[in-house]
């Protein structure tokens, strides 16, 4: 019995301290994964804040945008041209979704809208596989001027490896978040987005076009998806299994609160790092693969005790 | 008057002993005081109206009577016993039913099905019998269906029995909600602005139904209402609130003459 | 004119409360049953090879109808969305497997029906969060169940009797002299067993949903606060929905492995399957038992039909048609949600309305 308790409460920490450079490596890996989760969650938050729609298709949008980019390049389109065309494709997607789906489902309960985005996911998976084929593709990292290779740090004789692409991903993510924050706070469109997020009726009454806002928001989410797709694809190739990993963004949102951008980031980091640490240090006890469900169980616990997450708005029921 | 005495209204109706008593109720939402130190009672068999300008705290008061909101201070006494803080379904068991200002019908069901939901607490046959739906389960279902049809006849909504309630006009939806509340065979019926959004004929119909309910089933009724003429005609006694405080408590005639009430409605500063 | 109810009066409440009060409906159901029991077992589906018709179409469709009814009880009647269906089918399948290991002499049909109870208990447990969580937040909780259980199916060796491949193989079992499970079991036998279990469970589902329990589920779905004020205990209503739903899903899981696949790996119970079943519910019609039949049949046979047509009419290969069907189903989901949220069941009702007055337009 004491062996069991030791192995859960003491052992893993001992392991951590024993090899501090390995711990650093694990923390770094978790951090980078967390940044990517946060980016996916960011896409969700954008759409949810502005339209109250929970866009289940965000994950597949990440894959689809990555696929489009690589697919175009393979057809011979130069890298940055492909990037611009892909942005265009994401815009068309945003426009179509708003025009053909959102507008028609305006007054339906949230659950119906949510299920419509599940249908949308199916469409994008089918289209993606149809146009680009189902095999894994390599991201055109170098062609996009993204760094490759790695740096090595040797603290006190230990070894920690930092992939350059990971560092780039973090920097780009930070830039994007700062950019979005600036956009929301200081531009006219950004203010309109915040108004819409707050109250649809009131925004309409001051002349904000909901339809235009939604197109903008879905496009913004599409851009975020593309950046995420590029980063993630650069680290581990573009394939449809990414879509399932993207589901992890859900626990991130639960932790951070569905309506909070800082929440998405903090939540993403907590999940990313927590997951990795749990898998490496407690994994051997349970058997490997605990990463598959760890995030969800954490989310479940949060839902039971603090459903609005760390930063979200408290939900009050009124009769 | 003491709680044990019966009470005779000016127009000769006899009202029974005290059924429910609010004692020094104070209700706060964060920093906002919705109800401040209000006490009044509701007697068996009477029709009690709660009136007051918008934002006076009437709906909150109804929710306290209902047991949905729990006052920070004060006590609620029901039939001679102090009522502890209860869950909504326990309140239903106590025999309190209500309708809502914004209509809380089950939009996915028909009229008959909605009224049948009111019988939920009274349907007892076990899960096993429900699976088989023969014998005792069927008998129970049919018996309750019969009672619901009586109520549907009573409120003259037979013609829309099989209609999904979501597609019904507003006035009829309110009647269906009333039918559902009646199906619970409540001792106390709470009506939150039953006449809201109705035209003159609809109001007359609804008033007639409310009086009939009180008359035929002996149900005690507490209602929130804005239309003063309705209140004059229906209510045995009235409570008037404003800004969470009680202004007057008495028969309609008494309350109507009360200066504080007149000031409140006319918007005089106080 | 085929569908006119003129002359058919319900004079008692019992008559009005029947599942199919209209005579034409009763005849329709009778015809389906006759076809299902007397025609299909011997002739399969006309135009298709018998083995293919039974193994690739009829048996899975019937099994998934049970799944869809189960999921519909949870999503359509009670309004609790779940993406854990795949895993709960697995619970039923593994439970049945363990039961056959412990009770090798017990009638397999009894074991299949018993394994549903294991699934019901697990389902009710994972349904506990629904008391505090609503709407799509519940999706996260059900995904937790889905991924955690999937992990258990791999990690907990006891579940698959420590078989080194990690998969379970279905042992041969007999009922009344007929071989019912295992490699030698005939398609006809398996089909009839599945059909009978389906009919039995469908009747129970129909009874439950039309009585007080079904009403309590629908009340929770439509307005849970009002439901509580009427006296419905959210705990009882929600947990009973999870339990009953998981029972159906668990039984269908056991049937899927024992009557259809003959073996199972964890992939059979993954999250992609959970989506598939949700599509069956949505297309068939939320809150409709008859819709569940339609939804399951459609979602399962549509890709097959499409692939066949693509191959024989246009010479397009199967992979492309597979993707086309994915897109088509996605589009149909969106269209159905926009145009007719009550799914094919409602569309069917509209057809019947038109049949009432046919050949007149209105």
JSON list of C-alpha atoms in Angstrom, two decimals, chain A residues 223-311:
[
{"chain": "A", "resi": 223, "resn": "UNK", "atom": "CA", "xyz": [-6.63, 32.86, -40.62]},
{"chain": "A", "resi": 224, "resn": "UNK", "atom": "CA", "xyz": [-5.93, 31.56, -37.14]},
{"chain": "A", "resi": 225, "resn": "UNK", "atom": "CA", "xyz": [-6.69, 28.06, -38.42]},
{"chain": "A", "resi": 226, "resn": "UNK", "atom": "CA", "xyz": [-4.27, 28.51, -41.30]},
{"chain": "A", "resi": 227, "resn": "UNK", "atom": "CA", "xyz": [-1.45, 29.70, -39.06]},
{"chain": "A", "resi": 228, "resn": "UNK", "atom": "CA", "xyz": [-2.13, 26.80, -36.70]},
{"chain": "A", "resi": 229, "resn": "UNK", "atom": "CA", "xyz": [-2.22, 24.41, -39.63]},
{"chain": "A", "resi": 230, "resn": "UNK", "atom": "CA", "xyz": [1.14, 25.65, -40.88]},
{"chain": "A", "resi": 231, "resn": "UNK", "atom": "CA", "xyz": [2.79, 25.47, -37.47]},
{"chain": "A", "resi": 232, "resn": "UNK", "atom": "CA", "xyz": [1.36, 22.13, -36.58]},
{"chain": "A", "resi": 233, "resn": "UNK", "atom": "CA", "xyz": [1.99, 20.70, -40.00]},
{"chain": "A", "resi": 234, "resn": "UNK", "atom": "CA", "xyz": [5.57, 21.88, -39.80]},
{"chain": "A", "resi": 235, "resn": "UNK", "atom": "CA", "xyz": [6.07, 20.01, -36.55]},
{"chain": "A", "resi": 236, "resn": "UNK", "atom": "CA", "xyz": [4.32, 16.79, -37.42]},
{"chain": "A", "resi": 237, "resn": "UNK", "atom": "CA", "xyz": [2.94, 16.75, -40.97]},
{"chain": "A", "resi": 238, "resn": "UNK", "atom": "CA", "xyz": [-0.56, 17.44, -42.18]},
{"chain": "A", "resi": 239, "resn": "UNK", "atom": "CA", "xyz": [-3.02, 14.59, -41.84]},
{"chain": "A", "resi": 240, "resn": "UNK", "atom": "CA", "xyz": [-6.63, 14.07, -40.95]},
{"chain": "A", "resi": 241, "resn": "UNK", "atom": "CA", "xyz": [-5.81, 12.65, -37.56]},
{"chain": "A", "resi": 242, "resn": "UNK", "atom": "CA", "xyz": [-5.04, 16.25, -36.65]},
{"chain": "A", "resi": 243, "resn": "UNK", "atom": "CA", "xyz": [-8.75, 16.83, -36.61]},
{"chain": "A", "resi": 244, "resn": "UNK", "atom": "CA", "xyz": [-9.21, 14.53, -33.64]},
{"chain": "A", "resi": 245, "resn": "UNK", "atom": "CA", "xyz": [-6.31, 16.10, -31.81]},
{"chain": "A", "resi": 246, "resn": "UNK", "atom": "CA", "xyz": [-8.02, 19.40, -32.41]},
{"chain": "A", "resi": 247, "resn": "UNK", "atom": "CA", "xyz": [-10.88, 18.15, -30.27]},
{"chain": "A", "resi": 248, "resn": "UNK", "atom": "CA", "xyz": [-8.50, 18.76, -27.39]},
{"chain": "A", "resi": 249, "resn": "UNK", "atom": "CA", "xyz": [-9.29, 22.43, -27.82]},
{"chain": "A", "resi": 250, "resn": "UNK", "atom": "CA", "xyz": [-12.59, 21.70, -26.10]},
{"chain": "A", "resi": 251, "resn": "UNK", "atom": "CA", "xyz": [-11.05, 20.99, -22.71]},
{"chain": "A", "resi": 252, "resn": "UNK", "atom": "CA", "xyz": [-8.89, 24.06, -23.23]},
{"chain": "A", "resi": 253, "resn": "UNK", "atom": "CA", "xyz": [-12.03, 26.13, -23.64]},
{"chain": "A", "resi": 254, "resn": "UNK", "atom": "CA", "xyz": [-13.61, 24.62, -20.60]},
{"chain": "A", "resi": 255, "resn": "UNK", "atom": "CA", "xyz": [-10.60, 25.56, -18.52]},
{"chain": "A", "resi": 256, "resn": "UNK", "atom": "CA", "xyz": [-10.20, 28.99, -19.95]},
{"chain": "A", "resi": 257, "resn": "UNK", "atom": "CA", "xyz": [-13.82, 29.92, -20.41]},
{"chain": "A", "resi": 258, "resn": "UNK", "atom": "CA", "xyz": [-15.49, 29.89, -23.79]},
{"chain": "A", "resi": 259, "resn": "UNK", "atom": "CA", "xyz": [-15.51, 33.62, -24.18]},
{"chain": "A", "resi": 260, "resn": "UNK", "atom": "CA", "xyz": [-12.04, 34.57, -23.09]},
{"chain": "A", "resi": 261, "resn": "UNK", "atom": "CA", "xyz": [-8.96, 34.98, -25.27]},
{"chain": "A", "resi": 262, "resn": "UNK", "atom": "CA", "xyz": [-6.52, 35.07, -22.36]},
{"chain": "A", "resi": 263, "resn": "UNK", "atom": "CA", "xyz": [-8.42, 32.07, -21.07]},
{"chain": "A", "resi": 264, "resn": "UNK", "atom": "CA", "xyz": [-7.76, 30.16, -24.28]},
{"chain": "A", "resi": 265, "resn": "UNK", "atom": "CA", "xyz": [-4.06, 30.82, -23.90]},
{"chain": "A", "resi": 266, "resn": "UNK", "atom": "CA", "xyz": [-3.80, 29.98, -20.22]},
{"chain": "A", "resi": 267, "resn": "UNK", "atom": "CA", "xyz": [-6.04, 26.95, -20.70]},
{"chain": "A", "resi": 268, "resn": "UNK", "atom": "CA", "xyz": [-3.99, 25.79, -23.65]},
{"chain": "A", "resi": 269, "resn": "UNK", "atom": "CA", "xyz": [-0.74, 26.04, -21.73]},
{"chain": "A", "resi": 270, "resn": "UNK", "atom": "CA", "xyz": [-2.13, 24.28, -18.68]},
{"chain": "A", "resi": 271, "resn": "UNK", "atom": "CA", "xyz": [-3.50, 21.44, -20.77]},
{"chain": "A", "resi": 272, "resn": "UNK", "atom": "CA", "xyz": [-0.41, 21.20, -22.96]},
{"chain": "A", "resi": 273, "resn": "UNK", "atom": "CA", "xyz": [2.08, 21.12, -20.14]},
{"chain": "A", "resi": 274, "resn": "UNK", "atom": "CA", "xyz": [-0.11, 19.16, -17.75]},
{"chain": "A", "resi": 275, "resn": "UNK", "atom": "CA", "xyz": [-0.78, 16.49, -20.31]},
{"chain": "A", "resi": 276, "resn": "UNK", "atom": "CA", "xyz": [2.86, 15.97, -21.15]},
{"chain": "A", "resi": 277, "resn": "UNK", "atom": "CA", "xyz": [4.00, 15.91, -17.53]},
{"chain": "A", "resi": 278, "resn": "UNK", "atom": "CA", "xyz": [1.24, 13.46, -16.61]},
{"chain": "A", "resi": 279, "resn": "UNK", "atom": "CA", "xyz": [2.05, 11.19, -19.53]},
{"chain": "A", "resi": 280, "resn": "UNK", "atom": "CA", "xyz": [5.81, 11.11, -18.92]},
{"chain": "A", "resi": 281, "resn": "UNK", "atom": "CA", "xyz": [5.89, 10.89, -15.15]},
{"chain": "A", "resi": 282, "resn": "UNK", "atom": "CA", "xyz": [2.68, 9.14, -14.21]},
{"chain": "A", "resi": 283, "resn": "UNK", "atom": "CA", "xyz": [2.12, 7.34, -17.47]},
{"chain": "A", "resi": 284, "resn": "UNK", "atom": "CA", "xyz": [4.23, 4.29, -16.62]},
{"chain": "A", "resi": 285, "resn": "UNK", "atom": "CA", "xyz": [1.96, 3.69, -13.62]},
{"chain": "A", "resi": 286, "resn": "UNK", "atom": "CA", "xyz": [-1.25, 3.60, -15.61]},
{"chain": "A", "resi": 287, "resn": "UNK", "atom": "CA", "xyz": [0.02, 2.43, -18.91]},
{"chain": "A", "resi": 288, "resn": "UNK", "atom": "CA", "xyz": [0.81, 4.73, -21.78]},
{"chain": "A", "resi": 289, "resn": "UNK", "atom": "CA", "xyz": [-1.66, 6.73, -23.75]},
{"chain": "A", "resi": 290, "resn": "UNK", "atom": "CA", "xyz": [-3.13, 8.64, -20.82]},
{"chain": "A", "resi": 291, "resn": "UNK", "atom": "CA", "xyz": [-2.61, 11.79, -22.88]},
{"chain": "A", "resi": 292, "resn": "UNK", "atom": "CA", "xyz": [-5.67, 10.67, -24.81]},
{"chain": "A", "resi": 293, "resn": "UNK", "atom": "CA", "xyz": [-8.03, 11.40, -21.97]},
{"chain": "A", "resi": 294, "resn": "UNK", "atom": "CA", "xyz": [-6.18, 13.44, -19.38]},
{"chain": "A", "resi": 295, "resn": "UNK", "atom": "CA", "xyz": [-7.31, 16.77, -20.78]},
{"chain": "A", "resi": 296, "resn": "UNK", "atom": "CA", "xyz": [-10.92, 15.70, -20.88]},
{"chain": "A", "resi": 297, "resn": "UNK", "atom": "CA", "xyz": [-10.95, 14.44, -17.33]},
{"chain": "A", "resi": 298, "resn": "UNK", "atom": "CA", "xyz": [-9.47, 17.72, -16.12]},
{"chain": "A", "resi": 299, "resn": "UNK", "atom": "CA", "xyz": [-12.13, 19.53, -18.08]},
{"chain": "A", "resi": 300, "resn": "UNK", "atom": "CA", "xyz": [-14.79, 17.31, -16.55]},
{"chain": "A", "resi": 301, "resn": "UNK", "atom": "CA", "xyz": [-13.62, 18.18, -13.06]},
{"chain": "A", "resi": 302, "resn": "UNK", "atom": "CA", "xyz": [-13.71, 21.87, -13.94]},
{"chain": "A", "resi": 303, "resn": "UNK", "atom": "CA", "xyz": [-17.21, 21.52, -15.33]},
{"chain": "A", "resi": 304, "resn": "UNK", "atom": "CA", "xyz": [-18.38, 20.06, -12.10]},
{"chain": "A", "resi": 305, "resn": "UNK", "atom": "CA", "xyz": [-16.92, 22.71, -9.85]},
{"chain": "A", "resi": 306, "resn": "UNK", "atom": "CA", "xyz": [-16.30, 25.80, -11.93]},
{"chain": "A", "resi": 307, "resn": "UNK", "atom": "CA", "xyz": [-18.22, 25.58, -15.18]},
{"chain": "A", "resi": 308, "resn": "UNK", "atom": "CA", "xyz": [-17.37, 29.05, -16.33]},
{"chain": "A", "resi": 309, "resn": "UNK", "atom": "CA", "xyz": [-13.69, 28.17, -16.38]},
{"chain": "A", "resi": 310, "resn": "UNK", "atom": "CA", "xyz": [-10.93, 30.36, -15.09]},
{"chain": "A", "resi": 311, "resn": "UNK", "atom": "CA", "xyz": [-11.83, 33.48, -17.01]}
]
